[in-house]
Short mmCIF file of C-alpha atoms in Angstrom, two decimals:
data_model
loop_
_atom_site.label_atom_id
_atom_site.label_comp_id
_atom_site.label_asym_id
_atom_site.label_seq_id
_atom_site.Cartn_x
_atom_site.Cartn_y
_atom_site.Cartn_z
CA MET A 1 -4.42 0.45 15.21
CA SER A 2 -1.73 -0.04 12.59
CA SER A 3 -0.28 2.82 10.63
CA GLU A 4 0.67 2.69 6.97
CA VAL A 5 3.47 4.31 5.05
CA GLU A 6 3.78 4.95 1.33
CA THR A 7 6.79 6.30 -0.54
CA SER A 8 7.62 7.40 -4.06
CA ARG A 9 10.74 6.92 -6.15
CA ASP A 10 12.95 9.56 -4.59
CA ALA A 11 15.56 7.81 -2.47
CA THR A 12 18.30 5.19 -2.58
CA HIS A 13 19.90 2.34 -0.67
CA LYS A 14 21.46 -1.10 -0.94
CA TYR A 15 20.29 -4.53 0.16
CA LEU A 16 21.32 -6.19 3.40
CA PHE A 17 19.33 -8.89 5.18
CA GLY A 18 21.61 -9.40 8.14
CA ILE A 19 22.85 -6.42 10.11
CA PRO A 20 26.66 -6.56 10.65
CA ARG A 21 27.81 -6.75 14.27
CA LEU A 22 29.18 -3.65 15.94
CA ARG A 23 31.97 -4.44 18.38
CA PHE A 24 34.04 -2.17 20.59
CA ALA A 25 36.75 -4.56 21.78
CA PRO A 26 39.38 -3.17 19.33
CA LEU A 27 39.08 0.21 21.01
CA GLY A 28 40.23 -1.25 24.31
CA MET A 29 38.13 1.18 26.37
CA THR A 30 38.68 0.92 30.11
CA PRO A 31 36.06 2.25 32.55
CA LYS A 32 38.26 5.29 33.04
CA LEU A 33 38.50 5.85 29.33
CA GLN A 34 34.74 5.38 28.95
CA PHE A 35 34.13 8.08 31.52
CA ALA A 36 36.57 10.37 29.76
CA SER A 37 34.84 9.53 26.48
CA LEU A 38 31.51 10.56 27.96
CA ILE A 39 32.92 13.97 28.80
CA ALA A 40 34.67 14.18 25.44
CA PHE A 41 31.42 13.33 23.61
CA VAL A 42 29.72 16.42 24.96
CA LEU A 43 32.71 18.62 24.16
CA ILE A 44 33.53 17.17 20.77
CA CYS A 45 34.40 19.65 18.12
CA CYS A 46 35.37 19.35 14.53
CA THR A 47 38.37 21.01 12.99
CA THR A 48 38.39 22.85 9.69
CA PHE A 49 41.06 24.75 7.84
CA ALA A 50 41.05 27.79 5.57
CA GLN A 51 40.11 27.23 1.96
CA ASP A 52 38.98 28.95 -1.22
CA SER A 53 35.35 29.99 -1.29
CA PRO A 54 33.35 27.19 -2.96
CA THR A 55 30.50 27.51 -5.41
CA PRO A 56 27.15 26.54 -3.84
CA SER A 57 25.60 23.41 -5.32
CA PRO A 58 22.13 21.89 -4.97
CA ILE A 59 21.51 19.28 -2.32
CA ALA A 60 21.49 15.77 -3.80
CA SER A 61 19.21 12.87 -3.13
CA LEU A 62 20.59 9.81 -1.34
CA ALA A 63 22.59 7.79 -3.82
CA PRO A 64 25.59 5.82 -2.55
CA ALA A 65 25.23 2.05 -2.49
CA GLU A 66 28.35 1.56 -0.40
CA THR A 67 29.51 3.31 2.73
CA PRO A 68 31.36 6.33 1.31
CA SER A 69 34.94 7.01 2.24
CA PRO A 70 36.83 10.31 1.89
CA SER A 71 37.31 11.27 -1.72
CA PRO A 72 40.96 10.96 -2.76
CA SER A 73 40.54 14.12 -4.81
CA ALA A 74 39.10 16.14 -1.92
CA SER A 75 40.87 19.39 -1.23
CA PRO A 76 42.89 19.00 2.00
CA ALA A 77 41.97 22.58 2.85
CA ARG A 78 38.31 21.54 3.17
CA SER A 79 38.88 18.29 5.03
CA VAL A 80 36.79 18.10 8.21
CA ARG A 81 37.63 15.62 10.94
CA LEU A 82 34.62 14.34 12.89
CA ARG A 83 35.19 12.65 16.24
CA PHE A 84 32.58 10.90 18.37
CA VAL A 85 32.12 8.33 21.10
CA PRO A 86 30.42 5.28 19.55
CA PRO A 87 26.95 4.53 20.92
CA PRO A 88 26.99 1.47 23.19
CA MET A 89 24.99 -0.78 20.85
CA GLU A 90 26.24 -3.58 18.63
CA GLY A 91 25.26 -3.19 15.00
CA THR A 92 26.03 -0.66 12.27
CA ILE A 93 26.26 3.12 12.04
CA SER A 94 24.51 5.54 9.70
CA LEU A 95 25.88 9.09 9.82
CA GLY A 96 24.67 12.17 7.93
CA ILE A 97 25.66 15.81 7.46
CA PHE A 98 22.85 18.34 7.86
CA ASP A 99 22.77 22.06 7.05
CA GLU A 100 21.58 24.78 9.44
CA LYS A 101 17.97 24.21 8.37
CA GLY A 102 18.20 20.54 9.30
CA LYS A 103 18.25 19.31 5.71
CA LEU A 104 20.35 16.23 4.92
CA VAL A 105 23.11 17.21 2.49
CA ARG A 106 25.41 14.20 2.68
CA VAL A 107 25.09 10.57 3.68
CA LEU A 108 28.59 10.14 5.05
CA HIS A 109 28.21 6.56 6.28
CA ARG A 110 25.42 4.10 5.76
CA GLU A 111 25.12 0.79 7.59
CA ALA A 112 28.84 1.11 8.27
CA LYS A 113 30.73 -1.44 10.33
CA ILE A 114 32.71 -0.22 13.31
CA ASP A 115 36.03 -0.89 11.58
CA THR A 116 35.07 1.62 8.87
CA PHE A 117 36.00 4.37 11.32
CA SER A 118 39.42 5.29 12.70
CA ALA A 119 40.00 4.46 16.37
CA GLU A 120 41.41 7.27 18.47
CA ALA A 121 42.17 7.66 22.17
CA ASP A 122 38.84 9.32 22.91
CA GLY A 123 36.57 7.42 20.49
CA LEU A 124 36.12 7.11 16.75
CA SER A 125 36.73 9.52 13.88
CA THR A 126 35.94 9.94 10.23
CA THR A 127 36.50 12.59 7.55
CA TRP A 128 34.11 14.71 5.53
CA ASP A 129 35.41 16.40 2.39
CA GLY A 130 32.87 19.25 2.43
CA LYS A 131 30.95 17.81 -0.53
CA ASN A 132 27.39 16.64 -1.06
CA ASP A 133 26.36 13.19 -2.30
CA VAL A 134 27.05 13.95 -5.97
CA GLY A 135 30.50 15.35 -5.32
CA GLY A 136 29.63 19.05 -5.42
CA ASP A 137 31.25 21.51 -2.99
CA LEU A 138 28.83 22.73 -0.36
CA PRO A 139 28.79 26.45 0.55
CA PRO A 140 30.59 27.70 3.66
CA GLY A 141 28.56 27.67 6.83
CA LYS A 142 27.65 25.70 9.91
CA TYR A 143 26.78 22.04 9.51
CA ARG A 144 25.85 19.29 11.93
CA ALA A 145 26.89 15.63 11.93
CA ARG A 146 24.52 13.19 13.58
CA GLY A 147 23.26 9.69 13.08
CA TYR A 148 22.03 6.40 14.52
CA ALA A 149 23.42 3.13 15.72
CA VAL A 150 21.31 0.41 14.08
CA GLY A 151 21.06 -2.67 16.28
CA GLN A 152 22.21 -6.03 14.99
CA ASP A 153 18.83 -7.50 16.00
CA ILE A 154 17.02 -5.61 13.24
CA LYS A 155 16.25 -8.24 10.61
CA ALA A 156 14.32 -8.26 7.31
CA GLN A 157 12.59 -11.51 6.34
CA HIS A 158 10.62 -12.42 3.22
CA ILE A 159 7.03 -13.36 4.07
CA ALA A 160 4.96 -13.88 0.91
CA TYR A 161 4.19 -12.99 -2.73
CA PHE A 162 0.84 -11.65 -3.89
CA PHE A 163 -1.08 -11.15 -7.15
CA ASN A 164 1.16 -13.24 -9.48
CA ASP A 165 0.99 -17.05 -9.50
CA PHE A 166 4.10 -17.27 -11.68
CA VAL A 167 6.30 -15.80 -8.93
CA THR A 168 6.81 -18.35 -6.16
CA ASP A 169 10.36 -17.76 -4.91
CA GLN A 170 13.45 -15.58 -5.31
CA LYS A 171 14.52 -17.55 -8.40
CA SER A 172 11.27 -16.91 -10.29
CA THR A 173 11.53 -14.69 -13.35
CA ARG A 174 9.20 -11.75 -12.91
CA PHE A 175 6.85 -10.58 -15.61
CA GLY A 176 3.58 -8.75 -15.26
CA ASN A 177 1.94 -8.67 -18.68
CA ILE A 178 1.50 -11.69 -20.97
CA LEU A 179 1.18 -10.73 -24.64
CA GLN A 180 0.87 -14.01 -26.58
CA ILE A 181 1.05 -17.80 -26.21
CA TRP A 182 2.00 -20.58 -28.66
CA TYR A 183 3.25 -24.17 -28.90
CA ASP A 184 6.87 -24.96 -29.77
CA ASN A 185 7.97 -28.60 -30.07
CA GLY A 186 5.16 -29.74 -27.81
CA GLN A 187 5.83 -27.10 -25.13
CA LEU A 188 3.80 -24.01 -24.37
CA ARG A 189 5.66 -20.74 -24.79
CA ILE A 190 4.73 -17.34 -23.35
CA ALA A 191 5.69 -13.90 -24.63
CA ALA A 192 5.65 -11.36 -21.81
CA ARG A 193 7.25 -8.05 -20.89
CA ARG A 194 9.97 -8.11 -18.23
CA PHE A 195 10.90 -4.53 -17.30
CA LYS A 196 11.46 -3.58 -20.95
CA GLU A 197 9.33 -2.76 -23.97
CA GLU A 198 10.33 -5.80 -26.07
CA PRO A 199 8.81 -9.13 -24.92
CA SER A 200 10.86 -12.05 -23.63
CA GLU A 201 10.06 -15.75 -24.02
CA PHE A 202 9.13 -17.99 -21.05
CA ASP A 203 7.96 -21.54 -20.47
CA ILE A 204 4.67 -22.46 -18.81
CA ASN A 205 6.16 -22.13 -15.31
CA GLY A 206 7.57 -18.67 -15.98
CA LYS A 207 11.18 -19.75 -16.56
CA LEU A 208 13.03 -17.42 -18.93
CA ILE A 209 13.88 -19.06 -22.27
CA THR A 210 15.29 -16.08 -24.14
CA GLU A 211 15.32 -12.33 -23.64
CA ASP A 212 13.96 -11.68 -27.14
CA ALA A 213 10.81 -13.62 -27.96
CA SER A 214 10.42 -14.98 -31.48
CA ILE A 215 6.65 -15.26 -31.89
CA PRO A 216 5.53 -17.54 -34.73
CA VAL A 217 2.47 -17.07 -36.93
CA LYS A 218 -0.02 -19.73 -35.82
CA CYS A 219 -2.39 -19.42 -38.78
CA GLU A 220 -2.01 -16.75 -41.41
CA GLU A 221 -5.74 -16.13 -41.72
CA THR A 222 -8.97 -17.63 -40.44
CA PRO A 223 -10.94 -19.41 -43.18
CA GLU A 224 -14.36 -18.09 -44.06
CA LEU A 225 -16.89 -20.52 -42.62
CA PRO A 226 -20.60 -19.97 -41.94
CA GLN A 227 -20.16 -20.69 -38.22
CA ILE A 228 -17.42 -18.04 -37.79
CA VAL A 229 -18.75 -14.60 -36.80
CA ASP A 230 -15.86 -12.25 -36.02
CA PRO A 231 -12.65 -14.21 -35.36
CA ILE A 232 -9.88 -13.05 -33.00
CA THR A 233 -7.20 -15.70 -33.56
CA CYS A 234 -6.76 -19.35 -34.41
CA ASP A 235 -4.33 -22.28 -34.16
CA PHE A 236 -3.98 -25.74 -35.65
CA GLY A 237 -4.32 -28.69 -33.29
CA LYS A 238 -4.45 -32.48 -33.28
CA ASP A 239 -5.23 -34.20 -36.63
CA GLU A 240 -5.03 -30.84 -38.45
CA THR A 241 -8.12 -29.55 -36.67
CA LEU A 242 -8.52 -25.79 -36.41
CA TRP A 243 -9.30 -24.02 -33.12
CA VAL A 244 -10.80 -20.54 -33.44
CA LEU A 245 -11.42 -17.81 -30.90
CA ASP A 246 -14.50 -16.03 -32.16
CA HIS A 247 -17.18 -13.68 -30.93
CA ALA A 248 -20.22 -15.67 -29.85
CA GLU A 249 -22.47 -13.30 -31.79
CA LYS A 250 -21.98 -10.22 -33.93
CA ASP A 251 -21.04 -7.18 -31.78
CA SER A 252 -21.11 -9.34 -28.65
CA PRO A 253 -18.34 -9.08 -26.02
CA ARG A 254 -18.75 -12.79 -25.27
CA ILE A 255 -16.17 -15.09 -26.79
CA ALA A 256 -16.76 -18.59 -28.16
CA ILE A 257 -14.18 -21.36 -28.67
CA ARG A 258 -14.84 -23.37 -31.84
CA GLN A 259 -13.01 -26.43 -33.20
CA PHE A 260 -13.26 -27.44 -36.85
CA SER A 261 -12.24 -30.69 -38.52
CA GLU A 262 -9.77 -30.89 -41.38
CA THR A 263 -12.79 -30.97 -43.67
CA LYS A 264 -14.13 -27.77 -42.00
CA GLY A 265 -16.92 -29.44 -40.06
CA LEU A 266 -17.75 -27.98 -36.62
CA LEU A 267 -16.58 -30.37 -33.91
CA ARG A 268 -17.01 -28.30 -30.73
CA GLU A 269 -18.33 -24.96 -29.57
CA VAL A 270 -17.96 -23.57 -26.04
CA ALA A 271 -19.11 -20.08 -25.06
CA VAL A 272 -17.32 -18.26 -22.23
CA ALA A 273 -19.54 -16.79 -19.51
CA THR A 274 -19.80 -13.00 -19.66
CA GLU A 275 -18.65 -12.55 -16.04
CA ASP A 276 -15.44 -14.56 -16.66
CA PRO A 277 -12.20 -13.15 -18.13
CA GLN A 278 -12.57 -13.34 -21.91
CA PRO A 279 -9.98 -15.18 -24.05
CA ASN A 280 -7.83 -13.09 -26.36
CA ASP A 281 -5.32 -15.76 -27.46
CA LEU A 282 -5.08 -19.54 -27.65
CA ALA A 283 -2.49 -22.22 -28.34
CA ALA A 284 -3.47 -25.75 -29.40
CA SER A 285 -1.68 -29.05 -28.77
CA ASP A 286 -0.97 -31.15 -31.86
CA THR A 287 -1.06 -34.45 -29.92
CA GLU A 288 -4.29 -34.21 -27.88
CA ASP A 289 -7.51 -32.22 -27.65
CA ARG A 290 -6.01 -29.62 -25.34
CA ILE A 291 -5.81 -25.86 -25.68
CA TYR A 292 -4.32 -23.07 -23.61
CA LEU A 293 -6.30 -19.86 -23.25
CA LEU A 294 -4.95 -16.43 -22.38
CA GLU A 295 -7.90 -14.64 -20.77
CA GLU A 296 -8.27 -11.12 -19.46
CA ASN A 297 -10.62 -8.61 -17.89
CA ASP A 298 -10.18 -5.37 -15.96
CA ALA A 299 -9.05 -7.23 -12.84
CA MET A 300 -6.62 -9.89 -14.06
CA GLN A 301 -4.94 -12.00 -16.72
CA ARG A 302 -5.48 -15.75 -16.53
CA LEU A 303 -3.70 -18.60 -18.31
CA ARG A 304 -5.60 -21.91 -18.38
CA SER A 305 -5.23 -25.32 -19.98
CA LEU A 306 -8.45 -27.08 -21.05
CA THR A 307 -8.45 -30.78 -21.96
CA PHE A 308 -11.62 -31.89 -23.80
CA THR A 309 -13.43 -35.19 -23.56
CA ALA A 310 -13.46 -37.10 -26.85
CA GLY A 311 -16.47 -36.15 -28.96
CA LYS A 312 -17.94 -33.79 -26.36
CA ASN A 313 -17.89 -30.16 -25.29
CA ASP A 314 -16.98 -31.20 -21.76
CA TYR A 315 -13.51 -30.31 -20.54
CA LYS A 316 -11.40 -30.22 -17.40
CA VAL A 317 -9.08 -27.44 -16.32
CA ASP A 318 -5.67 -29.00 -15.66
CA PHE A 319 -3.62 -25.81 -15.35
CA GLU A 320 -4.45 -22.30 -14.15
CA LYS A 321 -2.35 -19.29 -13.13
CA LYS A 322 -3.41 -15.68 -12.63
CA ILE A 323 -1.77 -12.27 -12.64
CA VAL A 324 -3.93 -9.80 -10.73
CA LYS A 325 -3.71 -6.13 -11.68
CA GLN A 326 -2.45 -4.37 -8.56
CA GLU A 327 -1.21 -0.92 -9.64
CA ASP A 328 -3.17 0.88 -6.90
CA PHE A 329 -3.08 -1.79 -4.18
CA THR A 330 -3.32 -0.86 -0.52
CA ILE A 331 -3.16 -2.68 2.82
CA GLU A 332 -6.21 -3.56 4.86
CA ASN A 333 -6.13 -5.69 8.01
CA GLY A 334 -2.58 -6.78 7.26
CA LYS A 335 -3.32 -7.95 3.68
CA PRO A 336 -2.73 -6.31 0.27
CA ILE A 337 -5.93 -5.37 -1.53
CA PRO A 338 -5.80 -4.82 -5.34
CA ARG A 339 -7.51 -2.02 -7.19
CA ALA A 340 -8.10 0.06 -4.08
CA GLY A 341 -8.28 3.37 -5.93
CA GLU A 342 -6.90 6.55 -4.45
CA LYS A 343 -6.45 6.11 -0.75
CA ALA A 344 -4.50 8.54 1.39
CA LEU A 345 -1.90 6.74 3.50
CA PRO A 346 0.10 8.10 6.42
CA LYS A 347 3.66 8.86 5.36
CA ILE A 348 5.48 7.80 8.53
CA ILE A 349 5.53 5.33 11.38
CA SER A 350 7.00 6.10 14.79
CA THR A 351 9.07 3.88 17.05
CA LYS A 352 10.75 4.32 20.41
CA LEU A 353 14.50 4.91 20.52
CA VAL A 354 16.88 3.10 22.81
CA THR A 355 18.22 5.80 25.16
CA ASN A 356 21.87 6.62 24.58
CA PRO A 357 23.44 6.84 28.08
CA LEU A 358 26.40 8.79 26.70
CA LEU A 359 24.21 11.50 25.24
CA GLY A 360 21.48 12.22 27.75
CA ASP A 361 19.17 12.54 24.76
CA THR A 362 15.63 13.46 25.71
CA ARG A 363 14.23 12.25 22.40
CA SER A 364 12.36 9.00 22.90
CA VAL A 365 10.74 8.54 19.45
CA VAL A 366 12.00 8.56 15.87
CA ASP A 367 9.79 8.91 12.78
CA LEU A 368 10.57 6.48 9.95
CA ARG A 369 9.52 6.04 6.35
CA ILE A 370 10.29 3.57 3.59
CA GLY A 371 12.46 4.39 0.57
CA PHE A 372 13.63 2.55 -2.54
CA ASP A 373 15.82 2.80 -5.62
CA ASN A 374 17.06 0.48 -8.37
CA GLN A 375 18.94 -1.58 -5.81
CA GLY A 376 16.04 -2.29 -3.47
CA SER A 377 14.18 -0.87 -0.49
CA PHE A 378 15.32 0.50 2.85
CA ILE A 379 14.05 2.13 6.02
CA GLN A 380 15.13 5.73 6.56
CA THR A 381 14.43 8.63 8.87
CA THR A 382 11.94 11.23 7.69
CA ASP A 383 14.83 13.60 6.99
CA GLY A 384 16.27 11.04 4.55
CA LEU A 385 19.07 9.26 6.45
CA PRO A 386 19.08 5.55 5.45
CA LEU A 387 19.19 3.18 8.43
CA CYS A 388 18.72 -0.41 7.29
CA ALA A 389 18.12 -2.21 4.01
CA VAL A 390 15.06 -4.38 3.51
CA SER A 391 15.51 -5.99 0.07
CA LYS A 392 17.64 -5.99 -3.06
CA THR A 393 14.64 -6.08 -5.40
CA PRO A 394 15.29 -3.98 -8.55
CA ASN A 395 12.75 -2.11 -10.69
CA LEU A 396 10.47 -1.15 -7.81
CA VAL A 397 7.72 1.36 -8.57
CA ARG A 398 5.89 1.54 -5.24
CA VAL A 399 6.58 0.54 -1.65
CA LEU A 400 4.32 0.68 1.42
CA MET A 401 5.18 0.15 5.07
CA THR A 402 2.74 -0.77 7.84
CA LYS A 403 3.53 -1.08 11.51
CA ASN A 404 3.07 -4.56 12.93
CA GLY A 405 2.97 -4.11 16.70
CA GLU A 406 5.46 -1.99 18.61
CA LYS A 407 8.64 -3.69 17.44
CA SER A 408 8.16 -4.71 13.82
CA ALA A 409 6.96 -3.37 10.48
CA ASP A 410 5.74 -4.95 7.25
CA VAL A 411 7.11 -3.70 3.92
CA TRP A 412 5.15 -4.26 0.70
CA GLU A 413 7.03 -3.89 -2.60
CA ASP A 414 5.55 -3.59 -6.09
CA ASP A 415 7.73 -4.00 -9.20
CA ARG A 416 4.75 -4.17 -11.61
CA ALA A 417 5.05 -7.98 -11.69
CA VAL A 418 4.29 -8.98 -8.09
CA VAL A 419 3.77 -7.56 -4.62
CA GLU A 420 6.26 -8.99 -2.13
CA GLN A 421 5.92 -8.74 1.63
CA PHE A 422 8.86 -8.44 4.04
CA ARG A 423 8.77 -8.24 7.82
CA VAL A 424 11.35 -6.09 9.60
CA SER A 425 11.66 -7.11 13.23
CA ASN A 426 13.11 -5.21 16.21
CA ILE A 427 12.85 -1.81 14.53
CA ASP A 428 13.02 -0.26 18.01
CA LYS A 429 16.74 -1.16 18.26
CA LEU A 430 17.89 2.30 17.23
CA MET A 431 20.08 4.68 19.24
CA ALA A 432 20.71 8.31 18.28
CA PHE A 433 24.09 10.02 18.58
CA ASP A 434 25.34 13.50 17.75
CA CYS A 435 28.80 14.66 16.64
CA GLY A 436 27.87 18.32 17.11
CA PHE A 437 28.38 21.29 14.79
CA VAL A 438 31.22 22.01 12.40
CA GLU A 439 32.08 25.24 10.60
CA LEU A 440 32.84 24.73 6.91
CA LYS A 441 34.88 27.67 5.65
#
């Protein structure tokens, strides 16, 4: 049985597809030194010095996008040296500072390469300036430094896009709400919102034309004709014909498409089936009997091109793309399902840890959840320590994670334009380590 994870916008991280390699050759550890390091690891202590009493500050959420280094403005009197034997696993290191209640108060290193740390005779070292993630001084007391080695085999891979036919690859411009359509020099243009209130202009394939759409007036007003009931919009087409979106009947939700000649004679009339998305805008070609329809219902928006047979109501659909409304999507049987309603999802997934032979750690399982910020999504521990990045997708509003077997997980990201699936493999390549306690004075 798979488990599912959902998160809200309350955490941060940066993007990284490949996991940097963690190497120990520069340390030049001999077997004798490794044995001494094992003993030193258990006895490691952290040194502090006297300082002025700081003002307590609130604990910050995870924010740094780069591995933090000691602040040049940190008070030397509060500088804390942390020493540890590196876990025997190639990859990166994430290291956090936790208060006596076990709450994460500082992400000291995140996906850090081995050369980020200083090499010493008995292992590695780094410095903590006694501050939290927003630069505030933490109150005196006992703190603990611990973290994870993240194996280089952990990889994040794009799998698929869902619910938006305009998004096909990483280069696609993402928009989730089409507002209007029109013709410009023989080319269809789309006005749609792209993570801002003002619409941008796109071509028929979703390529961005300009950030600020300039929407023309297609016809200033619909002429009064006996066949027109309650018009929605209109546009001029080939041979100065007039295409009108109109209600099929008075007070009817059904929409009819009507074409009038230059002399105002009715040329065509096509009613849209009630169960289909109903048109709310159209754009007409001035060189052939073709129109584009922007259609919508509670489930989707649809953009279609209809080319009509000369003198008939018959037509063929030669272009169609949909944007499915997916605000409350969920995952069922490994697939995203739109419009799922309120469904309670487990908040965590669990995976086995690789045993750290230097630690003698009895913990065999770690609980993980998914997090995201403006720079993308990332996997973190349930206490908030980021471990590995999944994507660099901005403007995320919702992210789910489902376990896919024992050694991989699927991540599903929603940025209001599209749902994108990533697969994170080898998530069991994690090894815990502990620097012990430090007294901050």
